[in-house]
Amino acid sequence: MDLTKISSPSFLKDLNKKQLEALAKDIRAFLIEKCAATGGHLGPNLGVVELTIALHKAFNSPKDKFLWDVGHQAYVHKILTGRADQFDTLRQFKGLCGFPKLVESDHDMWETGHSSTSLSAAMGMAAARDIKGDKNFVVPIIGDGALTGGMALEALNHIGHEKTHMITILNDNEMSIAPNVGALHDVLGRLRTAKEYSRAKEDLESLMLKIPVVGDKLASTAERVKDSLKYLVVSGVFFEEMGFKYLGPIDGHDFEALEKTLEYAKKVKGPVLVHVLTKKGKGYKPAEDDTVGTWHGTGPYKIETGAFVKSATKGPAWSSLVSESVRKCMAEDKRIVTITPAMPVGSKLEGIQRDFPNRFFDVGIAEQHATTMAAGLATQHMKPFLSIYSTFLQRAYDQVLHDIARPKLNVFIGIDRAGLVGADGETHQGVFDISFLRHIPNIVLMMPKDENEGQHMVKTAFEYNDGPIALRYPRGNGYGVEMDAELKALPIGSWEVLREGNEAVILTFGTTIPMAMEAADVLAQQGIQVRVVNARFIKPMDENMLHEIMKAGLPILTIEESMLQGGFGSAVLEFAFDHKYRNSTIERIGIPDEFIEHGDVDQLLAEINVTAEEAVKRIEQLVPKNSQVGFNKV
């Protein structure tokens, strides 16, 4: 079938089982081919092919509302709603988004790149429906990994209490990105093997129907017998206790089972949970065999072998560099403990997990819990390292402020994927953490210029004993610089001059340092000498150096791959104002007041004028002809 000819999912209504299976086969081949070229979340989408087809056959989108949680498994949904012809641009600059997107289609009801939000949003949509008197289904699709998130449990509690009419699809593939952890995961494991419960309960009900009615006493006794059977066979029927009608588990790749169960679910009043078992990566052997999450989200690959197409890199991955530095420190200090919210693979923590299993905790998709757990460890004089993506740290803001910074606890926060992340787009861009951390008292915030300085900053963090300290590091790889054999601590708040100049100053850090150095080279050819400073400590800043620069009357340009509002440049402006440097000329380059969509990082930076060319232009405007201000020339 030519999938690019699909304009809406209505054609599914007339397809028989054989035709549905052929369609599923075509979709899998299509996904494998397209993701090989663009990369993407292949494993999750191969696992939900039959489920997505069955949902669109049973319901009427967009009247009926589908909410995909996390959203990375919505590729099949996009194909069935008329977007297959855009898959060559998937996750590319100005192309098809890798997550549901309201502006892309009326069928995309909920935007999400973070997990565990679908049930709360679905509750809102169902409440709106009931208030308005509309008649439609609200269908959140949530994974077993996302179900461990606190928001999901809060929503389950509320939905069950209100008895809200809603059909929740629990897509259970036993994994999120890495293998799932936790007691709730164990509950689902027991449910997966408890098919005999449903069968026995049906047999019991059938038997009781044949007994003549003898009053309420028998009826209540029958209910108690059924309840006893439930607890005997299934040790924790969690969802029924939460107020949901539980259906399943069913084979998520069996069209007949899916159709039968969904039709029954549509007739039930109140909250229903359909437990669907799927195989992540189904239909592509390398993805099917993945047990650690390698095929959750990938770059381009070779279809025949499953080998990933490696881009040319010089240095180690930043995540690997930081985790390896932490591992070395853990070997020397038994107080160091590593915590991650479901990112042992993404943050390259497997070596720590292997070497120090008793001091490594993957808490699942539970960022708030991970953060306050780190605070609890710190109260007992341990040295917790919290490894967390910048975009997920947003979810633990209150815990950082209230539980870590306020009592001034020594927690080391490793902020992975800081800065623009590219293909995952606006839900994952790590550009907000400076703005929401910098104003918190007691916190230290730093970012290295290269991997060698990065390893020293890990050492700095573990030796720091005066409150929380955070290390930002980007996605991707380092530069391949020479690495010092011995780790050393850096003076807190110290900056470094990378290039001397006496006519203007560029203050920058991390990934934008090469940009600043390139601009300085171009300006030098024009006779403008610019001092480039590695402002590696974003908080506290090097106030001695700032006083020196501002007293000299040097124009300043700040460059950052983060939000301008509340960012590093704002801190420099605040310093000038607070110390009454009224004549200081300060320009800023950074992320403007908007969300940055998906695409190659260099393309995104060019789009928002965070470039060496823009830096040259700004300095040219800042430095007057025949300027007499500046540092004394040596």
mmCIF file of N, CA, C and O in Angstrom, residues 2 12 144 148 167 180 191 241 264 278 312 320 373 412 419 521 542 548 556 570:
data_model
loop_
_atom_site.group_PDB
_atom_site.id
_atom_site.type_symbol
_atom_site.label_atom_id
_atom_site.label_comp_id
_atom_site.label_asym_id
_atom_site.label_seq_id
_atom_site.Cartn_x
_atom_site.Cartn_y
_atom_site.Cartn_z
ATOM 1 N N ASP A 2 0.515 2.223 -0.812
ATOM 2 C CA ASP A 2 1.249 3.489 -0.852
ATOM 3 C C ASP A 2 0.777 4.344 0.330
ATOM 4 O O ASP A 2 -0.277 4.970 0.295
ATOM 5 N N LEU A 12 -9.718 2.731 7.430
ATOM 6 C CA LEU A 12 -9.506 1.519 8.226
ATOM 7 C C LEU A 12 -10.808 0.802 8.553
ATOM 8 O O LEU A 12 -10.805 -0.415 8.795
ATOM 9 N N ASP A 144 4.270 1.696 30.277
ATOM 10 C CA ASP A 144 4.500 1.216 31.644
ATOM 11 C C ASP A 144 5.607 1.989 32.331
ATOM 12 O O ASP A 144 5.595 2.161 33.556
ATOM 13 N N THR A 148 5.218 5.209 36.042
ATOM 14 C CA THR A 148 5.913 5.384 37.315
ATOM 15 C C THR A 148 6.077 6.850 37.686
ATOM 16 O O THR A 148 6.480 7.164 38.808
ATOM 17 N N ILE A 167 -11.029 5.956 28.565
ATOM 18 C CA ILE A 167 -10.407 4.674 28.233
ATOM 19 C C ILE A 167 -8.899 4.881 28.170
ATOM 20 O O ILE A 167 -8.386 5.517 27.246
ATOM 21 N N ASN A 180 12.632 -0.907 32.785
ATOM 22 C CA ASN A 180 11.922 -0.232 33.870
ATOM 23 C C ASN A 180 12.273 -0.830 35.225
ATOM 24 O O ASN A 180 12.650 -1.989 35.338
ATOM 25 N N LEU A 191 0.701 -9.049 36.626
ATOM 26 C CA LEU A 191 -0.502 -8.993 35.795
ATOM 27 C C LEU A 191 -0.271 -9.635 34.440
ATOM 28 O O LEU A 191 -1.167 -10.257 33.868
ATOM 29 N N GLU A 241 -8.327 -1.347 42.332
ATOM 30 C CA GLU A 241 -8.408 -0.659 43.620
ATOM 31 C C GLU A 241 -8.402 0.859 43.440
ATOM 32 O O GLU A 241 -8.901 1.595 44.294
ATOM 33 N N TYR A 264 -15.518 -3.590 23.743
ATOM 34 C CA TYR A 264 -16.082 -3.785 25.082
ATOM 35 C C TYR A 264 -15.800 -2.565 25.962
ATOM 36 O O TYR A 264 -16.677 -2.085 26.697
ATOM 37 N N THR A 278 2.989 -5.281 24.311
ATOM 38 C CA THR A 278 3.601 -5.116 22.998
ATOM 39 C C THR A 278 5.092 -5.437 23.067
ATOM 40 O O THR A 278 5.683 -5.486 24.139
ATOM 41 N N ALA A 312 31.705 11.786 12.095
ATOM 42 C CA ALA A 312 33.114 11.981 12.449
ATOM 43 C C ALA A 312 33.215 12.738 13.768
ATOM 44 O O ALA A 312 32.672 13.834 13.901
ATOM 45 N N SER A 320 29.746 10.373 28.436
ATOM 46 C CA SER A 320 30.740 9.363 28.818
ATOM 47 C C SER A 320 31.878 9.988 29.609
ATOM 48 O O SER A 320 32.358 9.415 30.603
ATOM 49 N N MET A 373 15.735 12.586 46.953
ATOM 50 C CA MET A 373 16.535 11.475 47.461
ATOM 51 C C MET A 373 18.000 11.902 47.584
ATOM 52 O O MET A 373 18.688 11.570 48.570
ATOM 53 N N PHE A 412 25.714 17.312 44.016
ATOM 54 C CA PHE A 412 26.333 17.581 42.712
ATOM 55 C C PHE A 412 25.327 17.199 41.631
ATOM 56 O O PHE A 412 24.969 16.035 41.491
ATOM 57 N N GLY A 419 22.010 23.060 26.601
ATOM 58 C CA GLY A 419 22.095 23.735 25.315
ATOM 59 C C GLY A 419 21.136 23.113 24.319
ATOM 60 O O GLY A 419 20.268 22.304 24.668
ATOM 61 N N ASP A 521 39.300 36.007 15.673
ATOM 62 C CA ASP A 521 40.265 35.870 14.580
ATOM 63 C C ASP A 521 39.893 36.787 13.412
ATOM 64 O O ASP A 521 40.757 37.463 12.829
ATOM 65 N N ASP A 542 33.271 35.780 38.073
ATOM 66 C CA ASP A 542 34.582 36.288 38.470
ATOM 67 C C ASP A 542 34.464 37.814 38.596
ATOM 68 O O ASP A 542 34.705 38.561 37.639
ATOM 69 N N GLU A 548 37.669 44.774 36.583
ATOM 70 C CA GLU A 548 38.786 45.189 35.740
ATOM 71 C C GLU A 548 38.309 45.598 34.356
ATOM 72 O O GLU A 548 38.711 46.644 33.815
ATOM 73 N N ILE A 556 31.456 45.163 26.001
ATOM 74 C CA ILE A 556 31.358 43.732 26.319
ATOM 75 C C ILE A 556 30.289 43.089 25.447
ATOM 76 O O ILE A 556 29.183 43.624 25.288
ATOM 77 N N SER A 570 22.327 38.435 31.287
ATOM 78 C CA SER A 570 21.541 39.202 32.258
ATOM 79 C C SER A 570 22.321 39.402 33.550
ATOM 80 O O SER A 570 22.267 40.463 34.175
#
